[in-house]
Amino acid sequence: MGTKDRYERLREQATASERDSSPQTLLAVVSLAISLLLLAPLVWVFLRAGEIEFARAMELVTSDTTVSVTLNTLALVTGVTVASIFIGVPLAILTAQTDLPFKRFWTITSALPLVVPSYIGAFAFVSAFGPRGVLADLLAPLGIDQIPTIYGLHGAILVLTLFTYPYVFLTTRASLLSFDGTVVEAARTLNHTRWEAFRRVTLPQIAPGIAAGALLVALYALSDFGTPAIMQYDVFTRMIYNEFGARRLDYASVLSMLLLVMALGILAVESRLNAGRDGAYVSSGSRRPGLIRLGYWKVPALLFCGTIASLCLVLPIGILVQWLLRSGTGYSGGGFAFDAAYAWNSVGLAAAAAAICVVAALPIAYLSARGSSGFSSLPERATYVGYAVPGVVLGLALVYLGLRYVPFLYQSVILLVFAYVIRFLPQAVGTTESSILQVDPSYIEAARSLGYHPLSAFRKVVLPLVAPGIAAGAALVFLTTMKELPATLMLRPTGFETFVTYIWLVQGAGYYGQAAVPALVLVGLSGLSMLVILRREDTS
Amino acid sequence: MSRQTRTQQTSDFDDVDAAVANPNRTVLELDGVSKDYGQELAVENLSLDVKDGELLTLLGPSGCGKTTTLRMIAGLERPSGGQISIADEVIADGSSFRKPEERNVGIVFQDYALFPHLTVAENIAFGLTEMDEEAVGERVDELLELVDLSAHHDKMPSQLSGGQQQRVALARSLAPEPDVLLLDEPFSNLDVRLRVEMREEVRKILKRAGVTAISVTHDQEEALSISDRVAIMNDGTIAQIGDPAEVFENPESRFVASFLGQASFLSARVTNDRIETGLGSFDVELLNGPVAAYNGAMVDVLVRPDDLQAMPTNESKADGYVVHRQYNGPSFVYRVELHSGDVVHCMHNHVETFEPGQPVEVDLVADHDLAWYPTE
Amino acid sequence: MSDSNDMTERNSTQSRRRFLALGGATGAAALAGCSSILGGGDGGDGGSGETDTGVGQVSLSDFRGSGPLVAQRDAPGGTSIEELPDLSGELTLYLGGGEGGLYLDLIELLEQRYPDFTANHRLEASGDLANTIIEENEAGASPADVFMSIDAGSLGAVANAGATASLPEEALSTVPEAYQDSEGRWVGIAGRARAIPYNTNEVAESDIPSTVQEFPEAAALENSMGWAPSYGAFQSFVTAMRLIRGDDETMSWLQAMQDHGITTYDDEFRVSNACADGELTAGFANHYYTLRVQSARESSPIGLAFTEGDAGALVNVSGLEIINGTDNADLASNFVRHVLSAEAQEFFATRTFAYPMIPGVAPVGDLPRIDELNPPDINLTELADVAGTVDLLRDAGVL
């Protein structure tokens, strides 16, 4: 009997059964409460925008600058998303389904760029390919004194893509690993070439996985400030930052609203692509497709992996080392001395954010995975909105709301961690949900029939099984929190420094050498958490 | 009464029935139970009772409501109407609903739902929450012995074969001594040979444990071979309930008839004490039950492949032609198109080979009464 | 260590431009934090003999930097911290701007000197902090007692939002009026002059025009200049040009410079380094970057010129203000006076190569004194209109 049938049936059973029990209502209430709490700070944007007269608002929205920035942002988001798919999907296929040599090594190098903060990556690219960068120095003796500029749209797309494509890589790889290989074999026997089989069978099945990663990439590209700023390309975030700096709050809030609208648009597109999403995560067969023999393609494939790893890892690390060597540790005055406490502050904040995110993600992910109504995935969708909010907007919103409504939390670690949860919860929700979808729903029923209350059944049976997914979600939140800058600067307690605020401080003062060591340590620590994410594959 | 004797003969398991104290006590009772999902009616006004130690099978095609019924008994679905009682206690009716964990009902799932992170012993001990550690250990050992898996105490489920996994699932659900054990398509994940073996094995285990059990399947052979009683379901209702042989031989409706075995129908006209068919004229006594009211009317007579025999003959004597041959290994089933237009199936042993197109004479060789239905 | 024998040309000619030819000395910025360098040698009056730098014992030499530019300086004039009341208590200090980190050393020195004094600091981009203070003020009271920022515009924004308290008269009276708010709401603590770093091998001082408007016609500089338009100080310079010349003329100038051929950099330290490397002939940058290049790289062929009376001669300031609603007003006032003390001003001059704000302290090297510069006549608070400048730069295709 068809395994597919069996899963569909199990799923129907699961949804049907929970229709009858109160836990789902409770779950829905809890999830909704969490997502409302997380979205509440965004009300600030609307409050600010609401202060503007309608005619003025229309004028701002339709101004040439707004239109061109909107188009720029669309171009950047589209470019980064498409480019990430073109890098992330081939890498995922190469490492998951071919006889590529040193696959494990390339898997790690392909995932690792996620740990490099994109602003450090952008600095590295400017240092390397900027007007007076390393490349220009190398080419100068050859008589080439003009190289194409790294600044602008293409530079911003390049840098953002190289440091965010791992989202697509990781989700696509997960889909491929849980993918039933027999269907590809079926397609091959139906006279499809490998390529046709991939296009007509594999691709549709892993598409939801690709889309899940692409969603994170698109929203990240929308919310990132550092890279477009360094690459001198005008997008919403850069404009918003400049407008806030100039204290034109009305225009800043209008731009923030447009950004949120674009985020909702991206979510809508992804939801549509993912209409049959569940299938993507649930492995309906245990057979992996046979390895694709690369043959003559081995060399280009290795070159591809090597090039990406060089650009994403060797280059930024090389530039950091160069800073270190060229300028020594630089200025070593008291104000610039690195204090080990900064490292602990970073790790502590990131661990707290990760812990809270996985706890908050559980009900939301569970509801989304097992819920019976269209409403069930609403809280899950809502968490993604927070992910798209630029740190500076979130920072100001929490400054404003914190001061007025929870003054005792203002400039406290609690409010800062709350900001991280708003921004990074969807990463935990995504991995947790995909793990839950892989757990046979009848486990809970079996446990209940053996006398367990639904909650204890969940704790005893589902939780141990989804633990690797939860750990991966925690690791993802951990490493993104470690590198978050704008909200950290605005919301941390006075006198409280972290890795990134320290790097920002010394870099801002021009002491690049001072920034190198903490930046390398930051990348190293985050790299460890990436191993947790990759280990999950071994257990699931 | 000859039928009754045959029933007894099909049951080889009577020796293990002793585990039940009072075989006449009703353990499970469904009274007018319905379940709808909005517009869709899954189960309609279903009533059923199951005696202590009895093994009842709900048999029917996909979507007949059998699984929904099972899940309502388990508490995994809430009935829209009617009442369910276990051991004389109402566990679900219009006003009350007892949760699955409070029902003392065990379930063996189709894919066993063994917890992959726990060992065999831990799986079996999972439901034994109210015993001390020592008692749990003893109970687990007892059950492992019952299902003959003592050697696999510490293995992980993934290290077991399908049949072993099923026995662990059985042991796990039997461990807390449920009032009722539910089996959801218990053999569907096993290969054919193992399936036959496990049917006997499972029945033996259930009988030894003395548990009242309800099984759900769409496999008629399975239903007929393991059950004390079979309930054939169709469209959310019970079409017929009874012991397996009675249901098989006396299907009360064309649906039941065609669902069990390979059924063909022979059109016949009742003329006083004779019936006229495409195979010739027979005594009305051949039919099961009173036919008098249908005198002069058309009826459809149920004939199964083993009731008929085809013999090659020449065109002039033939009742029809062989149109198809189905090879089953030990036997052939030939499809024969009669001159009367009826299509019937005849079973022959594997050495009797006819080619398609062969004119044949078909004999009715049944040594039992034939079921019949008024022509629609 | 302070190998200063090559110090040349302490020429006091008050030319409108200075040629800084320095070399030989190797003192790297890396060593700037070492204490007691002056303690054994050329001590100032306040610090001579005080070689002990234990807690509470901080000498002038600790405030003073080291290296070729700093050697053989006269003792600073002005009010010494010895004459000021002790700092005591906990002060919440908002520090605006990445370079504000340089000021952390000063704060640390003060904390060393006064064991009862702690400055709880918060360092962020100056614009962000200004926004934060304004929001905090609107919501009640800001936790900040003092806002110290590298950018007069952000100080002005906070002042214009009514979020400041009054500064002590003693502090205001020591700083020239051009470098404080006209209403006395903020006061400058260190100055940054716009300047023209140039490569002394490529061009002579006389090749550098004396007004910004002449640059697009300067043949010697065609296709060999650099700027950093995303950099805040450059944007202040453009804002000043808009205030003086209007938007249209500023736009034409920006376009003319692009037609003339100019390369874009991330920041002005890179522009200055590029001039020293000969990659650029000249550039637009704050003056202290050239001094940092000189301090770090011996014999680098870099000189510094200033324009006259126009936006190119803008002197922007780091400054501070006391925040409205502080419950630490006395400490805050006293802190402001400390920052304007002879020692602290010596710190800014020798550690950050900034212009000291009190006349008694000289800038390093051959820099003209602050009162010898010829800055344009503009109100620094008006430099807060960065948004208009960003729009203009964008329209001109520069950003």
CSV table of C-alpha atoms in Angstrom, one decimal, chain A residues 3-164:
chain,number,residue,atom,x,y,z
A,3,THR,CA,3.2,5.1,1.9
A,4,LYS,CA,1.9,8.4,0.7
A,5,ASP,CA,-1.7,7.4,1.5
A,6,ARG,CA,-0.6,6.3,4.9
A,7,TYR,CA,0.8,9.7,5.7
A,8,GLU,CA,-2.1,11.6,4.4
A,9,ARG,CA,-4.3,9.4,6.4
A,10,LEU,CA,-2.2,10.0,9.5
A,11,ARG,CA,-2.3,13.6,9.0
A,12,GLU,CA,-6.1,13.6,8.6
A,13,GLN,CA,-6.3,11.6,11.8
A,14,ALA,CA,-4.1,14.0,13.6
A,15,THR,CA,-6.1,17.0,12.6
A,16,ALA,CA,-9.4,15.3,13.2
A,17,SER,CA,-8.4,14.2,16.6
A,18,GLU,CA,-7.3,17.5,17.8
A,19,ARG,CA,-10.4,19.1,16.6
A,20,ASP,CA,-12.1,17.4,19.5
A,21,SER,CA,-9.7,18.3,22.3
A,22,SER,CA,-9.3,21.4,24.3
A,23,PRO,CA,-5.5,21.4,24.1
A,24,GLN,CA,-5.7,22.8,20.6
A,25,THR,CA,-7.8,25.7,21.8
A,26,LEU,CA,-5.3,26.3,24.5
A,27,LEU,CA,-2.4,26.0,22.0
A,28,ALA,CA,-4.1,28.5,19.7
A,29,VAL,CA,-4.7,31.0,22.5
A,30,VAL,CA,-1.1,30.7,23.7
A,31,SER,CA,0.3,31.0,20.2
A,32,LEU,CA,-1.8,34.0,19.3
A,33,ALA,CA,-0.8,35.7,22.6
A,34,ILE,CA,2.8,35.2,21.8
A,35,SER,CA,2.6,36.5,18.2
A,36,LEU,CA,0.5,39.5,19.3
A,37,LEU,CA,3.0,40.3,22.0
A,38,LEU,CA,5.8,40.1,19.4
A,39,LEU,CA,4.0,42.3,16.9
A,40,ALA,CA,2.8,44.8,19.4
A,41,PRO,CA,5.9,47.0,19.2
A,42,LEU,CA,5.3,47.5,15.5
A,43,VAL,CA,2.2,49.4,16.5
A,44,TRP,CA,4.6,52.3,17.1
A,45,VAL,CA,5.3,52.6,13.4
A,46,PHE,CA,1.6,53.1,12.8
A,47,LEU,CA,1.2,55.5,15.7
A,48,ARG,CA,4.0,57.6,14.2
A,49,ALA,CA,2.6,57.4,10.7
A,50,GLY,CA,-0.8,58.2,12.1
A,51,GLU,CA,0.4,61.6,13.2
A,52,ILE,CA,0.9,62.6,9.6
A,53,GLU,CA,-1.9,64.3,7.7
A,54,PHE,CA,-3.3,62.2,5.0
A,55,ALA,CA,-2.3,64.6,2.2
A,56,ARG,CA,1.2,64.8,3.4
A,57,ALA,CA,1.4,61.0,3.8
A,58,MET,CA,0.3,60.6,0.2
A,59,GLU,CA,2.8,63.1,-0.9
A,60,LEU,CA,5.5,61.2,0.9
A,61,VAL,CA,4.4,57.9,-0.5
A,62,THR,CA,4.3,59.1,-4.0
A,63,SER,CA,7.4,61.2,-4.0
A,64,ASP,CA,10.1,60.3,-6.6
A,65,THR,CA,12.5,59.4,-3.8
A,66,THR,CA,10.1,56.9,-2.3
A,67,VAL,CA,9.3,55.4,-5.6
A,68,SER,CA,13.0,55.0,-6.5
A,69,VAL,CA,13.9,53.6,-3.1
A,70,THR,CA,11.0,51.1,-3.3
A,71,LEU,CA,12.2,50.0,-6.7
A,72,ASN,CA,15.8,49.8,-5.4
A,73,THR,CA,14.6,47.7,-2.4
A,74,LEU,CA,12.6,45.4,-4.7
A,75,ALA,CA,15.6,45.0,-7.0
A,76,LEU,CA,17.9,44.2,-4.0
A,77,VAL,CA,15.5,41.7,-2.4
A,78,THR,CA,14.7,40.0,-5.7
A,79,GLY,CA,18.3,39.9,-6.7
A,80,VAL,CA,19.6,38.5,-3.4
A,81,THR,CA,16.8,35.9,-3.3
A,82,VAL,CA,17.3,34.7,-6.8
A,83,ALA,CA,21.1,34.6,-6.5
A,84,SER,CA,20.8,32.8,-3.1
A,85,ILE,CA,18.7,30.1,-4.8
A,86,PHE,CA,21.2,29.8,-7.6
A,87,ILE,CA,24.0,29.2,-5.1
A,88,GLY,CA,22.2,27.5,-2.3
A,89,VAL,CA,20.3,24.9,-4.3
A,90,PRO,CA,23.3,23.6,-6.4
A,91,LEU,CA,25.4,23.4,-3.2
A,92,ALA,CA,22.7,21.5,-1.5
A,93,ILE,CA,22.4,19.0,-4.3
A,94,LEU,CA,26.1,18.6,-4.7
A,95,THR,CA,26.6,17.9,-1.0
A,96,ALA,CA,23.5,15.8,-0.5
A,97,GLN,CA,23.1,13.8,-3.7
A,98,THR,CA,26.3,13.5,-5.6
A,99,ASP,CA,29.7,11.7,-5.3
A,100,LEU,CA,31.4,15.0,-4.7
A,101,PRO,CA,34.7,14.4,-3.0
A,102,PHE,CA,35.0,15.7,0.6
A,103,LYS,CA,31.3,16.2,0.9
A,104,ARG,CA,31.3,16.7,4.7
A,105,PHE,CA,33.9,19.4,4.3
A,106,TRP,CA,31.9,21.2,1.7
A,107,THR,CA,28.7,20.9,3.7
A,108,ILE,CA,30.3,22.7,6.5
A,109,THR,CA,31.9,25.4,4.4
A,110,SER,CA,28.7,25.9,2.5
A,111,ALA,CA,26.7,26.5,5.7
A,112,LEU,CA,29.4,28.5,7.6
A,113,PRO,CA,29.1,31.8,5.8
A,114,LEU,CA,25.9,32.4,7.8
A,115,VAL,CA,28.1,33.0,10.9
A,116,VAL,CA,29.9,35.9,9.3
A,117,PRO,CA,28.1,39.2,10.1
A,118,SER,CA,27.2,40.7,6.7
A,119,TYR,CA,28.6,44.1,7.7
A,120,ILE,CA,32.0,42.4,8.3
A,121,GLY,CA,31.6,40.7,5.0
A,122,ALA,CA,30.8,44.0,3.3
A,123,PHE,CA,33.8,45.6,4.9
A,124,ALA,CA,35.9,42.7,3.7
A,125,PHE,CA,34.6,43.0,0.2
A,126,VAL,CA,35.2,46.8,0.1
A,127,SER,CA,38.7,46.2,1.4
A,128,ALA,CA,39.3,43.5,-1.2
A,129,PHE,CA,37.5,44.9,-4.2
A,130,GLY,CA,37.0,48.6,-3.4
A,131,PRO,CA,38.6,51.4,-5.3
A,132,ARG,CA,41.9,51.1,-3.4
A,133,GLY,CA,41.5,47.5,-2.2
A,134,VAL,CA,43.7,44.5,-2.3
A,135,LEU,CA,42.6,43.5,-5.8
A,136,ALA,CA,43.3,47.0,-7.1
A,137,ASP,CA,46.7,46.8,-5.5
A,138,LEU,CA,47.4,43.4,-7.2
A,139,LEU,CA,46.2,44.6,-10.6
A,140,ALA,CA,48.0,48.0,-10.5
A,141,PRO,CA,51.4,46.6,-11.5
A,142,LEU,CA,49.7,45.0,-14.5
A,143,GLY,CA,48.7,48.4,-15.7
A,144,ILE,CA,45.1,48.0,-14.7
A,145,ASP,CA,44.2,51.1,-12.7
A,146,GLN,CA,40.4,51.0,-13.1
A,147,ILE,CA,38.4,48.1,-11.8
A,148,PRO,CA,34.6,48.0,-11.9
A,149,THR,CA,33.2,49.5,-8.7
A,150,ILE,CA,32.0,47.2,-6.0
A,151,TYR,CA,29.5,49.8,-4.8
A,152,GLY,CA,25.9,49.9,-5.8
A,153,LEU,CA,23.2,47.3,-6.5
A,154,HIS,CA,25.5,44.5,-7.8
A,155,GLY,CA,27.9,44.9,-4.8
A,156,ALA,CA,25.0,44.8,-2.3
A,157,ILE,CA,23.5,41.8,-4.0
A,158,LEU,CA,26.8,40.0,-4.1
A,159,VAL,CA,27.7,40.5,-0.5
A,160,LEU,CA,24.2,39.9,0.9
A,161,THR,CA,23.8,36.8,-1.2
A,162,LEU,CA,27.2,35.3,-0.1
A,163,PHE,CA,26.3,35.7,3.5
A,164,THR,CA,22.7,34.7,3.5
